[in-house]
Amino acid sequence: MTYDGDHQAAETRSTLRRINDLRATKPYRTGTMLGSVAVLAVIVVWAVFAAVTGTDADTPQESEPPAVAVEPLTPPPGETAGIPLPEFGAPASDRNGHRIEVPVDARGQVLPQTQPAGDLDASAPPGGLMWQRVYGAPVPFSTTAGPDAISPDGVPTGFAHTPQGAAIAAQQICTRLIAAPREQARAIMDASVIIQGPGAQETADRMLALTVSESEIATLFPVPMAVKVSNYEGDYAHVEVALQMPATARQQGVIASKQDFDLVWADGTWKWVMPTGPTDRSARLMTALDEGWSMEW
């Protein structure tokens, strides 16, 4: 974990100040997520929706289907997307039916990297996208945006210095912080997270004390409905992730909950700037996807 006072590079300090300025103004002020318990959990946002609208008791709850196993991979002899077949077992699906590859290594399987074809628009998905089950949660991997390595202690590295690389890094870092074993979460916190302000240590301690079972993770973490890079400046990216709400909420017109990430490019990689202040959770509820969202993730 890196604290604000530890950053000596002037450009990094300048970037962090810009993030603070952005957080003080809409749309970032109310949408930025707390680095606390189950920050990516749709079930938590659904509870907020029920409390605000009063529909929890009035509307029958619809149970979510369990993960369903699907047919084994049937690749050309020897490889699938450049990865030897023994690196993966039979795929499964998330609770919304999206295909999830299941790597033999619980940390995930990096993919061979190639240069993207031309300059991609910030709204475009990364090339060679694959969702893998990492400690029970779906995590994105790409052949053009990384990661290209995962350390023995579970830290992903080698994200592309592009909007797509930032979007993948945001989801990789945050999901692993919640789902990975706590010793790996600590390593990820130290290598990939920046926490500023007087509540930094308390926020870090809360995150590292979080324990979620793999069965709970499978329920809490679906593949995102859509992803948006709403601001990209090379050394800074603001990434938004929309998670589909349960059918009961969608019947009330709320289609998704939105989670926001600020990232900075520092020390040759993307790092998540984890907020410590309060946020308006109701501002995360979405009734429509506006311009710039990609549903091709």
PDB file of C-alpha atoms in Angstrom, residues 35-243:
ATOM      1  CA  GLY A  35     -12.912   0.727   0.007  1.00  0.00           C
ATOM      2  CA  SER A  36     -14.838  -1.221   2.601  1.00  0.00           C
ATOM      3  CA  VAL A  37     -16.940  -4.309   3.054  1.00  0.00           C
ATOM      4  CA  ALA A  38     -18.146  -5.958  -0.202  1.00  0.00           C
ATOM      5  CA  VAL A  39     -17.790  -2.830  -2.305  1.00  0.00           C
ATOM      6  CA  LEU A  40     -18.614  -4.632  -5.535  1.00  0.00           C
ATOM      7  CA  ALA A  41     -21.602  -6.581  -4.176  1.00  0.00           C
ATOM      8  CA  VAL A  42     -24.836  -6.148  -6.104  1.00  0.00           C
ATOM      9  CA  ILE A  43     -26.655  -7.607  -3.130  1.00  0.00           C
ATOM     10  CA  VAL A  44     -25.553  -4.651  -0.998  1.00  0.00           C
ATOM     11  CA  VAL A  45     -26.805  -2.131  -3.533  1.00  0.00           C
ATOM     12  CA  TRP A  46     -30.074  -4.056  -3.807  1.00  0.00           C
ATOM     13  CA  ALA A  47     -30.515  -3.716  -0.037  1.00  0.00           C
ATOM     14  CA  VAL A  48     -30.064   0.052  -0.394  1.00  0.00           C
ATOM     15  CA  PHE A  49     -32.587   0.118  -3.232  1.00  0.00           C
ATOM     16  CA  ALA A  50     -35.104  -1.760  -1.092  1.00  0.00           C
ATOM     17  CA  ALA A  51     -34.590   0.578   1.845  1.00  0.00           C
ATOM     18  CA  VAL A  52     -35.081   3.674  -0.308  1.00  0.00           C
ATOM     19  CA  THR A  53     -38.097   2.478  -2.296  1.00  0.00           C
ATOM     20  CA  GLY A  54     -39.753   0.211   0.250  1.00  0.00           C
ATOM     21  CA  THR A  55     -40.215  -2.486  -2.398  1.00  0.00           C
ATOM     22  CA  ASP A  56     -38.350  -5.218  -0.535  1.00  0.00           C
ATOM     23  CA  ALA A  57     -41.376  -6.302   1.469  1.00  0.00           C
ATOM     24  CA  ASP A  58     -43.926  -5.441  -1.208  1.00  0.00           C
ATOM     25  CA  THR A  59     -42.361  -7.238  -4.151  1.00  0.00           C
ATOM     26  CA  PRO A  60     -41.643 -10.983  -4.185  1.00  0.00           C
ATOM     27  CA  GLN A  61     -37.938 -11.750  -4.181  1.00  0.00           C
ATOM     28  CA  GLU A  62     -36.577 -13.663  -7.110  1.00  0.00           C
ATOM     29  CA  SER A  63     -33.857 -16.128  -6.180  1.00  0.00           C
ATOM     30  CA  GLU A  64     -30.731 -16.069  -8.291  1.00  0.00           C
ATOM     31  CA  PRO A  65     -29.836 -19.270 -10.171  1.00  0.00           C
ATOM     32  CA  PRO A  66     -26.659 -21.062  -9.081  1.00  0.00           C
ATOM     33  CA  ALA A  67     -23.621 -21.266 -11.327  1.00  0.00           C
ATOM     34  CA  VAL A  68     -24.248 -23.861 -14.018  1.00  0.00           C
ATOM     35  CA  ALA A  69     -21.551 -26.042 -15.505  1.00  0.00           C
ATOM     36  CA  VAL A  70     -21.407 -26.077 -19.304  1.00  0.00           C
ATOM     37  CA  GLU A  71     -19.752 -28.304 -21.853  1.00  0.00           C
ATOM     38  CA  PRO A  72     -15.946 -28.721 -21.696  1.00  0.00           C
ATOM     39  CA  LEU A  73     -13.746 -26.720 -24.027  1.00  0.00           C
ATOM     40  CA  THR A  74     -13.462 -28.137 -27.537  1.00  0.00           C
ATOM     41  CA  PRO A  75     -10.445 -26.293 -28.977  1.00  0.00           C
ATOM     42  CA  PRO A  76      -8.244 -27.181 -31.926  1.00  0.00           C
ATOM     43  CA  PRO A  77      -5.735 -29.853 -30.837  1.00  0.00           C
ATOM     44  CA  GLY A  78      -3.383 -28.515 -28.176  1.00  0.00           C
ATOM     45  CA  GLU A  79      -4.482 -24.953 -27.534  1.00  0.00           C
ATOM     46  CA  THR A  80      -7.343 -22.571 -26.852  1.00  0.00           C
ATOM     47  CA  ALA A  81      -6.628 -18.888 -27.598  1.00  0.00           C
ATOM     48  CA  GLY A  82      -2.908 -19.686 -27.390  1.00  0.00           C
ATOM     49  CA  ILE A  83      -3.225 -21.340 -23.953  1.00  0.00           C
ATOM     50  CA  PRO A  84      -2.587 -25.093 -23.545  1.00  0.00           C
ATOM     51  CA  LEU A  85      -5.823 -26.883 -22.684  1.00  0.00           C
ATOM     52  CA  PRO A  86      -4.430 -28.366 -19.425  1.00  0.00           C
ATOM     53  CA  GLU A  87      -4.307 -24.812 -18.014  1.00  0.00           C
ATOM     54  CA  PHE A  88      -8.128 -24.789 -17.851  1.00  0.00           C
ATOM     55  CA  GLY A  89     -10.869 -27.106 -16.701  1.00  0.00           C
ATOM     56  CA  ALA A  90     -14.454 -27.163 -17.916  1.00  0.00           C
ATOM     57  CA  PRO A  91     -15.968 -23.655 -18.032  1.00  0.00           C
ATOM     58  CA  ALA A  92     -18.876 -22.552 -15.870  1.00  0.00           C
ATOM     59  CA  SER A  93     -21.188 -19.539 -15.844  1.00  0.00           C
ATOM     60  CA  ASP A  94     -22.006 -16.686 -13.506  1.00  0.00           C
ATOM     61  CA  ARG A  95     -25.492 -16.143 -12.088  1.00  0.00           C
ATOM     62  CA  ASN A  96     -26.511 -14.260 -15.253  1.00  0.00           C
ATOM     63  CA  GLY A  97     -25.357 -17.010 -17.606  1.00  0.00           C
ATOM     64  CA  HIS A  98     -22.077 -15.450 -18.791  1.00  0.00           C
ATOM     65  CA  ARG A  99     -19.364 -17.971 -19.617  1.00  0.00           C
ATOM     66  CA  ILE A 100     -16.479 -18.099 -17.142  1.00  0.00           C
ATOM     67  CA  GLU A 101     -13.279 -20.042 -17.826  1.00  0.00           C
ATOM     68  CA  VAL A 102     -11.948 -22.007 -14.856  1.00  0.00           C
ATOM     69  CA  PRO A 103      -8.129 -21.990 -14.696  1.00  0.00           C
ATOM     70  CA  VAL A 104      -6.224 -24.734 -12.912  1.00  0.00           C
ATOM     71  CA  ASP A 105      -4.247 -22.074 -11.029  1.00  0.00           C
ATOM     72  CA  ALA A 106      -6.576 -20.355  -8.549  1.00  0.00           C
ATOM     73  CA  ARG A 107      -4.729 -17.046  -9.151  1.00  0.00           C
ATOM     74  CA  GLY A 108      -5.758 -17.083 -12.809  1.00  0.00           C
ATOM     75  CA  GLN A 109      -3.975 -17.808 -16.092  1.00  0.00           C
ATOM     76  CA  VAL A 110      -2.298 -14.950 -17.978  1.00  0.00           C
ATOM     77  CA  LEU A 111      -2.785 -14.874 -21.739  1.00  0.00           C
ATOM     78  CA  PRO A 112      -0.202 -14.352 -24.515  1.00  0.00           C
ATOM     79  CA  GLN A 113       0.056 -10.621 -25.217  1.00  0.00           C
ATOM     80  CA  THR A 114      -0.118  -8.905 -28.610  1.00  0.00           C
ATOM     81  CA  GLN A 115      -0.321  -5.275 -29.652  1.00  0.00           C
ATOM     82  CA  PRO A 116      -3.882  -4.027 -30.249  1.00  0.00           C
ATOM     83  CA  ALA A 117      -4.758  -3.378 -33.876  1.00  0.00           C
ATOM     84  CA  GLY A 118      -4.601   0.417 -34.158  1.00  0.00           C
ATOM     85  CA  ASP A 119      -5.677   2.981 -31.586  1.00  0.00           C
ATOM     86  CA  LEU A 120      -8.744   1.780 -29.725  1.00  0.00           C
ATOM     87  CA  ASP A 121     -11.435   4.174 -28.638  1.00  0.00           C
ATOM     88  CA  ALA A 122     -11.699   4.423 -24.865  1.00  0.00           C
ATOM     89  CA  SER A 123     -15.151   2.848 -25.030  1.00  0.00           C
ATOM     90  CA  ALA A 124     -13.944  -0.220 -26.944  1.00  0.00           C
ATOM     91  CA  PRO A 125     -13.444  -3.501 -25.069  1.00  0.00           C
ATOM     92  CA  PRO A 126      -9.938  -5.002 -24.959  1.00  0.00           C
ATOM     93  CA  GLY A 127      -8.881  -7.583 -27.512  1.00  0.00           C
ATOM     94  CA  GLY A 128      -8.922 -11.266 -26.642  1.00  0.00           C
ATOM     95  CA  LEU A 129     -11.099 -10.731 -23.573  1.00  0.00           C
ATOM     96  CA  MET A 130     -11.562 -13.761 -21.321  1.00  0.00           C
ATOM     97  CA  TRP A 131     -13.385 -13.914 -17.997  1.00  0.00           C
ATOM     98  CA  GLN A 132     -11.745 -16.328 -15.564  1.00  0.00           C
ATOM     99  CA  ARG A 133     -12.873 -17.570 -12.174  1.00  0.00           C
ATOM    100  CA  VAL A 134     -10.329 -16.342  -9.619  1.00  0.00           C
ATOM    101  CA  TYR A 135     -11.076 -17.436  -6.057  1.00  0.00           C
ATOM    102  CA  GLY A 136     -14.722 -17.786  -7.021  1.00  0.00           C
ATOM    103  CA  ALA A 137     -15.116 -14.393  -8.730  1.00  0.00           C
ATOM    104  CA  PRO A 138     -15.078 -13.570 -12.468  1.00  0.00           C
ATOM    105  CA  VAL A 139     -12.008 -11.490 -13.350  1.00  0.00           C
ATOM    106  CA  PRO A 140     -11.145 -10.088 -16.826  1.00  0.00           C
ATOM    107  CA  PHE A 141      -7.991 -11.082 -18.717  1.00  0.00           C
ATOM    108  CA  SER A 142      -7.009  -9.849 -22.181  1.00  0.00           C
ATOM    109  CA  THR A 143      -4.492 -10.622 -24.910  1.00  0.00           C
ATOM    110  CA  THR A 144      -3.947  -6.888 -25.574  1.00  0.00           C
ATOM    111  CA  ALA A 145      -4.410  -5.189 -22.174  1.00  0.00           C
ATOM    112  CA  GLY A 146      -2.954  -7.651 -19.678  1.00  0.00           C
ATOM    113  CA  PRO A 147      -2.141  -8.676 -17.128  1.00  0.00           C
ATOM    114  CA  ASP A 148       0.940 -10.442 -18.434  1.00  0.00           C
ATOM    115  CA  ALA A 149       2.117 -11.879 -15.093  1.00  0.00           C
ATOM    116  CA  ILE A 150       0.834 -12.861 -11.657  1.00  0.00           C
ATOM    117  CA  SER A 151       3.352 -13.066  -8.826  1.00  0.00           C
ATOM    118  CA  PRO A 152       3.496 -16.052  -6.441  1.00  0.00           C
ATOM    119  CA  ASP A 153       1.745 -13.903  -3.833  1.00  0.00           C
ATOM    120  CA  GLY A 154      -1.104 -13.126  -6.232  1.00  0.00           C
ATOM    121  CA  VAL A 155      -0.242  -9.630  -7.517  1.00  0.00           C
ATOM    122  CA  PRO A 156      -1.229  -9.094 -11.192  1.00  0.00           C
ATOM    123  CA  THR A 157       1.145  -6.934 -13.255  1.00  0.00           C
ATOM    124  CA  GLY A 158       1.751  -5.926 -16.850  1.00  0.00           C
ATOM    125  CA  PHE A 159      -1.436  -4.017 -17.596  1.00  0.00           C
ATOM    126  CA  ALA A 160      -1.390  -2.042 -20.838  1.00  0.00           C
ATOM    127  CA  HIS A 161      -0.907   1.730 -20.553  1.00  0.00           C
ATOM    128  CA  THR A 162      -4.260   2.251 -22.296  1.00  0.00           C
ATOM    129  CA  PRO A 163      -7.886   2.879 -21.278  1.00  0.00           C
ATOM    130  CA  GLN A 164      -8.534  -0.844 -21.642  1.00  0.00           C
ATOM    131  CA  GLY A 165      -5.552  -1.662 -19.425  1.00  0.00           C
ATOM    132  CA  ALA A 166      -6.879   0.705 -16.767  1.00  0.00           C
ATOM    133  CA  ALA A 167     -10.348  -0.867 -16.915  1.00  0.00           C
ATOM    134  CA  ILE A 168      -8.948  -4.369 -16.503  1.00  0.00           C
ATOM    135  CA  ALA A 169      -6.605  -3.266 -13.710  1.00  0.00           C
ATOM    136  CA  ALA A 170      -9.469  -1.684 -11.759  1.00  0.00           C
ATOM    137  CA  GLN A 171     -11.481  -4.885 -11.783  1.00  0.00           C
ATOM    138  CA  GLN A 172      -8.494  -7.159 -11.182  1.00  0.00           C
ATOM    139  CA  ILE A 173      -7.235  -5.180  -8.180  1.00  0.00           C
ATOM    140  CA  CYS A 174     -10.555  -4.618  -6.439  1.00  0.00           C
ATOM    141  CA  THR A 175     -11.933  -8.117  -7.000  1.00  0.00           C
ATOM    142  CA  ARG A 176      -8.744  -9.783  -5.768  1.00  0.00           C
ATOM    143  CA  LEU A 177      -8.670  -7.560  -2.672  1.00  0.00           C
ATOM    144  CA  ILE A 178     -12.060  -8.967  -1.698  1.00  0.00           C
ATOM    145  CA  ALA A 179     -11.884 -12.552  -2.986  1.00  0.00           C
ATOM    146  CA  ALA A 180      -8.238 -13.608  -2.576  1.00  0.00           C
ATOM    147  CA  PRO A 181      -6.761 -15.158   0.578  1.00  0.00           C
ATOM    148  CA  ARG A 182      -5.880 -12.437   3.069  1.00  0.00           C
ATOM    149  CA  GLU A 183      -2.113 -12.837   2.682  1.00  0.00           C
ATOM    150  CA  GLN A 184      -2.510 -12.210  -1.052  1.00  0.00           C
ATOM    151  CA  ALA A 185      -4.843  -9.285  -0.391  1.00  0.00           C
ATOM    152  CA  ARG A 186      -2.124  -7.686   1.731  1.00  0.00           C
ATOM    153  CA  ALA A 187       0.430  -8.102  -1.072  1.00  0.00           C
ATOM    154  CA  ILE A 188      -1.999  -6.560  -3.573  1.00  0.00           C
ATOM    155  CA  MET A 189      -2.717  -3.691  -1.181  1.00  0.00           C
ATOM    156  CA  ASP A 190       1.003  -2.977  -0.837  1.00  0.00           C
ATOM    157  CA  ALA A 191       1.739  -3.155  -4.576  1.00  0.00           C
ATOM    158  CA  SER A 192      -1.380  -1.852  -6.307  1.00  0.00           C
ATOM    159  CA  VAL A 193      -3.308   0.504  -4.006  1.00  0.00           C
ATOM    160  CA  ILE A 194      -2.865   4.147  -2.996  1.00  0.00           C
ATOM    161  CA  ILE A 195      -4.777   5.406   0.033  1.00  0.00           C
ATOM    162  CA  GLN A 196      -4.807   9.075   0.991  1.00  0.00           C
ATOM    163  CA  GLY A 197      -6.048  11.069   3.930  1.00  0.00           C
ATOM    164  CA  PRO A 198      -6.483  10.627   7.665  1.00  0.00           C
ATOM    165  CA  GLY A 199      -8.653   7.523   7.294  1.00  0.00           C
ATOM    166  CA  ALA A 200      -6.103   5.618   5.201  1.00  0.00           C
ATOM    167  CA  GLN A 201      -4.988   3.077   7.786  1.00  0.00           C
ATOM    168  CA  GLU A 202      -8.528   2.417   8.992  1.00  0.00           C
ATOM    169  CA  THR A 203      -9.690   1.831   5.418  1.00  0.00           C
ATOM    170  CA  ALA A 204      -6.802  -0.555   4.738  1.00  0.00           C
ATOM    171  CA  ASP A 205      -7.445  -2.466   7.954  1.00  0.00           C
ATOM    172  CA  ARG A 206     -11.149  -2.870   7.133  1.00  0.00           C
ATOM    173  CA  MET A 207     -10.384  -4.210   3.694  1.00  0.00           C
ATOM    174  CA  LEU A 208      -7.745  -6.652   4.913  1.00  0.00           C
ATOM    175  CA  ALA A 209     -10.021  -7.883   7.707  1.00  0.00           C
ATOM    176  CA  LEU A 210     -12.782  -8.682   5.212  1.00  0.00           C
ATOM    177  CA  THR A 211     -13.558 -12.396   4.885  1.00  0.00           C
ATOM    178  CA  VAL A 212     -16.000 -13.684   2.272  1.00  0.00           C
ATOM    179  CA  SER A 213     -16.531 -17.367   1.493  1.00  0.00           C
ATOM    180  CA  GLU A 214     -16.156 -18.649  -2.062  1.00  0.00           C
ATOM    181  CA  SER A 215     -19.852 -19.554  -2.189  1.00  0.00           C
ATOM    182  CA  GLU A 216     -20.760 -15.996  -1.143  1.00  0.00           C
ATOM    183  CA  ILE A 217     -18.364 -14.585  -3.733  1.00  0.00           C
ATOM    184  CA  ALA A 218     -20.046 -16.605  -6.494  1.00  0.00           C
ATOM    185  CA  THR A 219     -23.340 -14.925  -5.575  1.00  0.00           C
ATOM    186  CA  LEU A 220     -21.968 -11.418  -5.083  1.00  0.00           C
ATOM    187  CA  PHE A 221     -19.816 -11.120  -8.202  1.00  0.00           C
ATOM    188  CA  PRO A 222     -21.386 -11.309 -11.688  1.00  0.00           C
ATOM    189  CA  VAL A 223     -19.694 -10.356 -14.948  1.00  0.00           C
ATOM    190  CA  PRO A 224     -20.363  -6.606 -15.409  1.00  0.00           C
ATOM    191  CA  MET A 225     -23.291  -5.515 -17.525  1.00  0.00           C
ATOM    192  CA  ALA A 226     -21.174  -2.727 -19.053  1.00  0.00           C
ATOM    193  CA  VAL A 227     -17.890  -0.851 -18.567  1.00  0.00           C
ATOM    194  CA  LYS A 228     -17.048   2.794 -19.251  1.00  0.00           C
ATOM    195  CA  VAL A 229     -13.774   4.741 -19.188  1.00  0.00           C
ATOM    196  CA  SER A 230     -15.202   8.225 -18.701  1.00  0.00           C
ATOM    197  CA  ASN A 231     -11.892  10.064 -18.294  1.00  0.00           C
ATOM    198  CA  TYR A 232      -8.448   9.072 -19.571  1.00  0.00           C
ATOM    199  CA  GLU A 233      -5.374  11.293 -19.522  1.00  0.00           C
ATOM    200  CA  GLY A 234      -2.455   8.871 -19.735  1.00  0.00           C
ATOM    201  CA  ASP A 235      -1.445   9.179 -16.087  1.00  0.00           C
ATOM    202  CA  TYR A 236      -5.034   9.008 -14.813  1.00  0.00           C
ATOM    203  CA  ALA A 237      -8.185   7.056 -15.612  1.00  0.00           C
ATOM    204  CA  HIS A 238     -11.717   7.102 -14.227  1.00  0.00           C
ATOM    205  CA  VAL A 239     -13.411   3.749 -14.796  1.00  0.00           C
ATOM    206  CA  GLU A 240     -17.081   2.961 -14.224  1.00  0.00           C
ATOM    207  CA  VAL A 241     -18.479  -0.560 -13.947  1.00  0.00           C
ATOM    208  CA  ALA A 242     -22.214  -1.318 -14.181  1.00  0.00           C
ATOM    209  CA  LEU A 243     -23.472  -4.468 -12.459  1.00  0.00           C
TER     210      LEU A 243
END
